[in-house]
């Protein structure tokens, strides 16, 4: 099955080409050309997430360099951590996506992409590849997940670009503590600047002549497509338990996670409503309300991994649901400001003993704001995108207790850190990449 660009439908690529390129040559984003009709009963028989993910992705690998056997090995290697679906109330669940090495959902996509590209490198060159430089812009969690997934993998260099001073101290530590084949660039600018720099670098003829470049942002199809598998897994499990399709509330920034859920629904999985929970960066909620899309500069909030003023995957969502009316039917969105995030974190702890990260708290708040009639039509799933201990500066004071780091993060926090300062202009990034 082919993939095509969101811009020019004549720009096509196989799955493995789309993974290797990141951005399509016309500046668009790759999307699957069509959606296979899945045998849901067969999908539901998968014993675990790796098996289900391999079956879900198999139609995309048919006839591709990345064959169905490789896919099974890749999903087994990438998804080697638990995916708990924790009941909170009779028809309400928490989908904990934060049990991977960097304690955020981005481990799923980053680990899949790394395992896939490593195999593709071997297929293409019989083991003697020239190194592939992976560029990644991060508002906090992406950089760590990508760095962890590619750290010390032969044949790969990683350049992480993060906005200086705009990620949490804990996140900054994590981003800058890898070393080896991972370089961290502290960009004097916003996340949007970092994202723009990556896009410019990927299209820069001078750089492309000297380096093999790819992107590991959620613009890379290899990050998004495997994420659809956990929506498939959760929705099938809930349909078994409740004999009804599940609805999801998704903390959203660049809309990668949301897009994966919409794709799973388009592929026929039993998914009912999709609610996007945004922070004060409200381009999408405002668009749904007014019909005018007005991208803006991103605003710093407590849920910093969602500080996106112009979500890059909106292009993919629009390709899936081209008209405003269709989009309004497909999803709803709400905006949660910092005060509401704080009170939600406090209330969940005080009333239920639950500890949510600021992003997951936006989902809990968005759910609480739904009309009672909608909430009553479960099952509902709050998508938990990060472990609360990734944000101790915010969460600990609100609940007046210390948070314990998951072991993988604790190990990382013992390493020394290093970053390189960068102005938000392509010339600086180009020079830095060519210097090494
Ligand atoms: C990246 C991230 C988000 C936003 O996800 P998108 O796919 O960009 O919409 C939400 N929560 C956390 C913890 C994240 O790291």
Coordinates of C-alpha atoms in Angstrom, one line a residue, residues 6-433:
X6 CA -1.1 15.8 2.1
X7 CA -0.3 18.4 -0.5
X8 CA 0.3 16.9 -3.9
X9 CA -1.5 13.5 -4.1
X10 CA 0.8 12.6 -7.0
X11 CA 3.8 12.6 -4.6
X12 CA 3.8 8.9 -3.5
X13 CA 6.1 6.7 -1.4
X14 CA 6.2 3.3 0.0
X15 CA 6.0 2.9 3.8
X16 CA 9.8 2.5 4.1
X17 CA 10.4 5.5 1.8
X18 CA 8.1 7.6 3.9
X19 CA 9.9 6.5 7.1
X20 CA 13.3 7.3 5.7
X21 CA 12.3 10.7 4.2
X22 CA 10.2 12.1 7.1
X23 CA 8.8 15.1 5.2
X24 CA 7.5 14.6 1.7
X25 CA 9.5 16.3 -1.1
X26 CA 6.7 18.8 -1.7
X27 CA 6.8 19.9 1.9
X28 CA 3.6 17.9 2.8
X29 CA 3.2 15.1 5.2
X30 CA 2.8 11.5 4.2
X31 CA -0.5 9.8 4.9
X32 CA -1.7 6.3 4.0
X33 CA -3.4 6.5 0.6
X34 CA -6.3 4.3 1.6
X35 CA -7.5 2.4 4.7
X36 CA -7.6 -1.4 4.6
X37 CA -10.7 -3.1 5.7
X38 CA -9.5 -5.0 8.8
X39 CA -10.9 -8.2 10.0
X40 CA -11.6 -6.9 13.5
X41 CA -12.1 -10.4 15.0
X42 CA -8.7 -11.4 13.7
X43 CA -7.1 -8.3 15.2
X44 CA -8.8 -8.9 18.5
X45 CA -7.3 -12.4 18.7
X46 CA -3.8 -10.8 19.0
X47 CA -2.3 -11.9 22.3
X48 CA -0.6 -8.6 23.1
X49 CA 0.2 -5.1 21.7
X50 CA 3.2 -6.1 19.6
X51 CA 1.2 -8.8 17.8
X52 CA -1.7 -6.6 17.3
X53 CA 0.5 -3.7 16.1
X54 CA 2.2 -6.1 13.6
X55 CA -1.2 -7.2 12.2
X56 CA -2.5 -3.6 12.1
X57 CA 0.6 -2.5 10.2
X58 CA 0.9 -5.5 7.9
X59 CA -1.3 -4.1 5.0
X60 CA 1.1 -1.1 4.9
X61 CA 4.1 -3.4 4.6
X62 CA 2.7 -5.5 1.8
X63 CA 5.2 -5.3 -1.1
X64 CA 7.5 -3.0 0.9
X65 CA 11.2 -3.3 1.7
X66 CA 10.1 -3.6 5.2
X67 CA 8.2 -6.9 5.1
X68 CA 5.6 -8.4 7.3
X69 CA 8.2 -10.6 9.2
X70 CA 10.4 -7.6 9.9
X71 CA 7.4 -5.7 11.2
X72 CA 6.7 -8.4 13.8
X73 CA 10.3 -8.2 15.0
X74 CA 10.1 -4.4 15.1
X75 CA 6.9 -4.1 17.1
X76 CA 8.2 -6.8 19.5
X77 CA 11.5 -4.9 20.0
X78 CA 9.8 -1.4 20.2
X79 CA 6.8 -2.2 22.4
X80 CA 8.6 -4.1 25.2
X81 CA 6.9 -2.3 28.1
X82 CA 3.5 -2.5 29.7
X83 CA 0.3 -0.6 28.4
X84 CA -2.1 -0.6 31.4
X85 CA -5.7 0.3 30.9
X86 CA -6.6 1.3 34.4
X87 CA -10.3 1.5 35.5
X88 CA -11.1 4.7 37.3
X89 CA -14.8 4.4 37.5
X90 CA -17.3 1.8 36.1
X91 CA -17.2 3.3 32.5
X92 CA -14.0 5.4 32.8
X93 CA -10.4 4.3 32.1
X94 CA -7.0 5.7 32.1
X95 CA -4.8 4.5 29.2
X96 CA -1.3 4.8 30.7
X97 CA 1.1 5.4 27.8
X98 CA 4.0 6.3 30.0
X99 CA 5.7 3.1 30.9
X100 CA 8.5 3.3 28.3
X101 CA 12.1 4.4 28.8
X102 CA 11.4 8.1 29.0
X103 CA 8.0 7.9 30.7
X104 CA 5.9 9.6 27.9
X105 CA 3.8 8.2 25.1
X106 CA 6.4 9.3 22.6
X107 CA 8.4 6.2 23.4
X108 CA 6.0 4.2 21.3
X109 CA 6.5 6.1 18.0
X110 CA 10.2 6.9 18.6
X111 CA 11.1 3.3 19.4
X112 CA 9.2 1.9 16.4
X113 CA 10.8 4.4 14.1
X114 CA 14.3 3.7 15.4
X115 CA 13.9 -0.1 15.1
X116 CA 12.4 0.3 11.6
X117 CA 15.1 2.6 10.3
X118 CA 17.8 0.4 11.8
X119 CA 16.5 -2.5 9.8
X120 CA 15.9 -0.5 6.7
X121 CA 19.6 0.7 6.9
X122 CA 20.7 -2.9 7.0
X123 CA 18.4 -3.9 4.1
X124 CA 19.5 -1.0 1.9
X125 CA 23.2 -1.3 2.3
X126 CA 23.9 -4.8 3.6
X127 CA 25.1 -3.3 6.8
X128 CA 27.5 -0.6 5.6
X129 CA 25.2 2.5 5.7
X130 CA 26.5 6.0 5.8
X131 CA 25.2 7.5 9.0
X132 CA 21.7 8.9 9.0
X133 CA 21.3 12.1 11.0
X134 CA 17.9 12.3 12.7
X135 CA 16.7 15.8 13.3
X136 CA 14.1 16.4 16.0
X137 CA 12.4 19.5 17.4
X138 CA 11.1 19.1 20.9
X139 CA 8.9 21.0 23.3
X140 CA 10.1 18.6 26.0
X141 CA 9.2 15.0 25.6
X142 CA 9.9 14.2 21.9
X143 CA 13.6 14.8 22.1
X144 CA 14.1 12.5 25.1
X145 CA 12.1 9.7 23.5
X146 CA 13.9 10.0 20.2
X147 CA 17.3 10.3 21.9
X148 CA 16.6 7.2 24.0
X149 CA 15.4 5.2 21.0
X150 CA 18.5 6.0 18.9
X151 CA 21.1 6.4 21.6
X152 CA 24.2 4.3 20.8
X153 CA 22.5 2.7 17.8
X154 CA 25.3 2.3 15.1
X155 CA 24.6 4.2 11.9
X156 CA 22.7 7.1 13.5
X157 CA 23.4 10.6 14.7
X158 CA 20.7 12.6 16.5
X159 CA 20.3 16.4 16.7
X160 CA 17.7 17.5 19.3
X161 CA 16.5 21.1 19.0
X162 CA 14.8 22.5 22.1
X163 CA 13.7 26.0 23.0
X164 CA 16.1 27.3 25.6
X165 CA 14.4 28.0 29.0
X166 CA 11.0 26.8 27.8
X167 CA 11.3 23.1 28.8
X168 CA 11.1 22.1 32.5
X169 CA 14.4 21.7 34.4
X170 CA 13.8 18.0 34.6
X171 CA 13.1 17.8 30.9
X172 CA 16.2 19.9 30.1
X173 CA 18.3 17.5 32.1
X174 CA 16.9 14.5 30.3
X175 CA 17.4 16.1 26.8
X176 CA 21.0 17.0 27.5
X177 CA 22.2 13.9 29.3
X178 CA 22.6 11.3 26.5
X179 CA 25.9 12.3 24.8
X180 CA 27.6 9.8 22.5
X181 CA 25.8 10.0 19.1
X182 CA 23.2 12.5 20.5
X183 CA 23.7 16.3 20.3
X184 CA 21.3 18.7 22.1
X185 CA 20.9 22.2 20.7
X186 CA 19.5 24.9 23.0
X187 CA 17.7 27.2 20.5
X188 CA 17.2 30.9 21.4
X189 CA 13.6 30.9 20.4
X190 CA 10.3 29.0 20.7
X191 CA 9.3 25.5 19.9
X192 CA 7.8 26.8 16.6
X193 CA 11.3 28.1 15.7
X194 CA 12.8 24.6 16.4
X195 CA 10.2 23.0 14.3
X196 CA 10.7 25.5 11.4
X197 CA 14.5 24.9 11.6
X198 CA 14.1 21.2 11.3
X199 CA 11.8 21.6 8.3
X200 CA 14.2 24.1 6.6
X201 CA 17.2 21.8 7.3
X202 CA 15.4 18.8 5.7
X203 CA 14.8 20.8 2.5
X204 CA 18.2 22.5 2.4
X205 CA 20.1 21.4 -0.7
X206 CA 23.5 22.3 0.8
X207 CA 22.9 20.0 3.8
X208 CA 21.3 17.3 1.9
X209 CA 24.3 17.0 -0.4
X210 CA 26.6 16.3 2.6
X211 CA 24.4 14.4 5.0
X212 CA 21.6 11.9 5.0
X213 CA 18.9 13.6 7.0
X214 CA 15.6 12.4 8.4
X215 CA 13.2 13.7 10.9
X216 CA 11.8 12.0 13.9
X217 CA 9.2 14.5 14.7
X218 CA 5.6 13.5 14.5
X219 CA 5.7 14.7 10.9
X220 CA 7.4 11.3 10.3
X221 CA 4.7 8.7 9.5
X222 CA 6.8 6.1 11.4
X223 CA 5.9 7.9 14.6
X224 CA 2.2 8.2 14.0
X225 CA 1.1 5.0 12.3
X226 CA 2.3 2.6 15.2
X227 CA 0.5 4.9 17.7
X228 CA -2.8 3.9 16.0
X229 CA -2.1 0.4 17.3
X230 CA -2.6 1.3 21.0
X231 CA -6.0 2.9 20.1
X232 CA -6.9 -0.3 18.3
X233 CA -5.8 -2.4 21.3
X234 CA -7.7 -0.3 23.9
X235 CA -10.8 0.0 21.8
X236 CA -11.0 -3.7 21.1
X237 CA -10.4 -4.5 24.8
X238 CA -13.2 -2.2 25.8
X239 CA -15.6 -3.4 23.2
X240 CA -15.1 -6.9 24.7
X241 CA -15.8 -5.6 28.2
X242 CA -18.6 -3.2 27.5
X243 CA -20.0 -4.3 24.1
X244 CA -19.8 -0.6 23.1
X245 CA -17.4 1.5 21.2
X246 CA -15.0 3.6 23.4
X247 CA -14.5 7.4 23.4
X248 CA -11.1 9.0 23.9
X249 CA -10.0 12.3 25.5
X250 CA -6.6 13.1 24.2
X251 CA -4.2 15.7 25.5
X252 CA -3.1 17.4 22.3
X253 CA -0.4 19.7 20.9
X254 CA 0.9 18.9 17.5
X255 CA -2.1 16.5 17.0
X256 CA 0.0 13.4 16.3
X257 CA -1.6 11.3 19.0
X258 CA -5.0 12.6 18.0
X259 CA -4.3 11.8 14.3
X260 CA -3.4 8.2 15.3
X261 CA -6.7 7.8 17.0
X262 CA -8.7 9.2 14.1
X263 CA -6.8 6.9 11.8
X264 CA -7.7 3.9 14.0
X265 CA -11.3 4.9 13.8
X266 CA -11.1 5.4 10.0
X267 CA -9.6 1.9 9.8
X268 CA -12.8 0.5 11.4
X269 CA -11.8 0.2 15.0
X270 CA -14.7 0.6 17.5
X271 CA -14.1 4.2 18.5
X272 CA -16.9 6.6 19.1
X273 CA -16.1 10.1 20.2
X274 CA -12.7 11.8 20.1
X275 CA -12.2 14.9 22.3
X276 CA -9.0 16.9 22.0
X277 CA -7.8 18.5 25.3
X278 CA -5.6 21.5 24.5
X279 CA -3.9 23.9 26.9
X280 CA -4.1 27.7 26.5
X281 CA -2.8 27.3 22.9
X282 CA -6.2 27.2 21.4
X283 CA -5.8 27.3 17.6
X284 CA -7.8 24.1 17.1
X285 CA -10.7 24.8 19.6
X286 CA -11.0 28.3 18.1
X287 CA -11.0 26.9 14.6
X288 CA -13.8 24.5 15.4
X289 CA -15.8 27.3 17.0
X290 CA -15.2 30.0 14.4
X291 CA -14.3 28.2 11.2
X292 CA -11.2 30.4 10.8
X293 CA -7.8 28.7 11.2
X294 CA -5.5 31.2 12.8
X295 CA -2.0 29.8 13.6
X296 CA -0.3 31.8 16.3
X297 CA 3.0 31.9 18.2
X298 CA 3.0 29.3 20.9
X299 CA 2.4 30.4 24.5
X300 CA 4.2 28.8 27.4
X301 CA 1.9 26.8 29.7
X302 CA 2.2 24.2 32.5
X303 CA 1.5 21.4 30.0
X304 CA 4.5 22.5 28.0
X305 CA 4.7 19.5 25.6
X306 CA 1.5 20.8 24.1
X307 CA 2.6 24.4 23.6
X308 CA 2.0 24.5 19.9
X309 CA 0.5 27.5 18.1
X310 CA 0.3 25.9 14.7
X311 CA -0.1 22.1 15.0
X312 CA 1.9 20.4 12.2
X313 CA -0.4 17.4 12.0
X314 CA -3.5 19.5 11.4
X315 CA -2.6 19.1 7.8
X316 CA -3.1 15.3 8.2
X317 CA -6.3 15.7 10.1
X318 CA -7.7 18.0 7.4
X319 CA -6.8 15.5 4.7
X320 CA -8.8 12.9 6.6
X321 CA -11.8 15.2 7.3
X322 CA -11.6 17.9 4.6
X323 CA -14.5 20.1 5.4
X324 CA -15.3 22.1 8.6
X325 CA -18.6 20.3 8.9
X326 CA -17.0 16.9 8.7
X327 CA -14.3 17.9 11.2
X328 CA -16.9 19.2 13.6
X329 CA -18.6 15.8 13.3
X330 CA -15.4 13.9 13.8
X331 CA -14.1 15.5 16.9
X332 CA -14.5 18.2 19.5
X333 CA -11.9 20.2 21.3
X334 CA -11.5 22.3 24.4
X335 CA -8.9 24.6 25.9
X336 CA -7.8 24.3 29.5
X337 CA -5.8 27.2 31.0
X338 CA -3.1 26.9 33.7
X339 CA -5.4 27.7 36.6
X340 CA -7.7 24.9 35.6
X341 CA -4.8 22.5 35.1
X342 CA -3.6 23.3 38.7
X343 CA -7.0 22.8 40.3
X344 CA -7.6 19.6 38.3
X345 CA -4.3 18.1 39.6
X346 CA -5.2 19.2 43.1
X347 CA -8.7 17.8 42.9
X348 CA -7.8 14.5 41.4
X349 CA -5.3 13.9 44.2
X350 CA -7.6 15.1 47.0
X351 CA -10.7 13.3 45.9
X352 CA -9.3 10.1 44.4
X353 CA -5.6 9.9 45.3
X354 CA -4.7 10.0 41.6
X355 CA -1.6 11.8 40.5
X356 CA -1.7 13.3 37.0
X357 CA 0.9 15.1 34.9
X358 CA -0.2 18.5 33.6
X359 CA -1.0 17.1 30.2
X360 CA -3.1 14.2 31.5
X361 CA -4.8 16.7 33.8
X362 CA -6.0 18.7 30.7
X363 CA -7.7 15.5 29.5
X364 CA -9.3 14.9 32.9
X365 CA -10.5 18.6 33.0
X366 CA -11.9 18.3 29.4
X367 CA -13.8 15.2 30.4
X368 CA -15.2 16.9 33.5
X369 CA -16.5 19.7 31.2
X370 CA -18.5 17.4 28.9
X371 CA -22.2 17.5 29.3
X372 CA -23.4 14.8 31.7
X373 CA -25.3 13.0 29.0
X374 CA -22.2 12.6 26.9
X375 CA -20.2 11.4 29.9
X376 CA -22.8 8.8 30.6
X377 CA -22.4 7.2 27.2
X378 CA -19.2 5.3 28.0
X379 CA -16.8 3.7 28.0
X380 CA -14.5 6.7 28.1
X381 CA -10.8 6.7 28.1
X382 CA -8.6 9.4 29.4
X383 CA -5.2 9.2 27.6
X384 CA -2.4 9.6 30.1
X385 CA 0.5 10.9 28.0
X386 CA 3.3 11.3 30.6
X387 CA 4.3 10.1 34.1
X388 CA 3.7 12.8 36.7
X389 CA 7.3 12.5 38.0
X390 CA 8.5 14.0 34.7
X391 CA 7.1 17.3 36.0
X392 CA 8.0 17.4 39.7
X393 CA 8.4 21.2 39.7
X394 CA 4.7 21.6 38.9
X395 CA 3.0 18.5 40.4
X396 CA 4.8 18.1 43.8
X397 CA 3.8 21.5 45.2
X398 CA 0.2 21.1 44.2
X399 CA -0.2 17.8 46.0
X400 CA 2.3 18.6 48.8
X401 CA 4.3 15.4 48.3
X402 CA 7.4 14.3 46.5
X403 CA 7.2 12.2 43.4
X404 CA 9.3 9.1 42.8
X405 CA 11.0 8.9 39.4
X406 CA 10.5 5.8 37.4
X407 CA 13.9 3.8 37.4
X408 CA 14.8 4.6 33.8
X409 CA 14.5 8.4 34.4
X410 CA 16.4 8.1 37.7
X411 CA 19.3 6.5 35.9
X412 CA 19.3 9.2 33.3
X413 CA 19.3 11.9 35.9
X414 CA 22.7 10.7 37.2
X415 CA 24.5 11.3 33.9
X416 CA 26.3 14.6 33.2
X417 CA 24.7 17.1 30.7
X418 CA 25.9 19.0 27.7
X419 CA 24.2 21.3 25.2
X420 CA 25.2 23.6 22.4
X421 CA 23.6 27.1 22.1
X422 CA 22.0 27.9 18.7
X423 CA 20.4 31.0 17.1
X424 CA 17.0 30.3 15.5
X425 CA 18.4 30.5 11.9
X426 CA 19.2 27.8 9.4
X427 CA 22.8 29.0 8.8
X428 CA 23.8 28.2 12.4
X429 CA 22.3 24.7 12.4
X430 CA 23.8 24.0 9.0
X431 CA 27.3 25.0 10.2
X432 CA 26.9 22.9 13.4
X433 CA 25.8 19.8 11.5

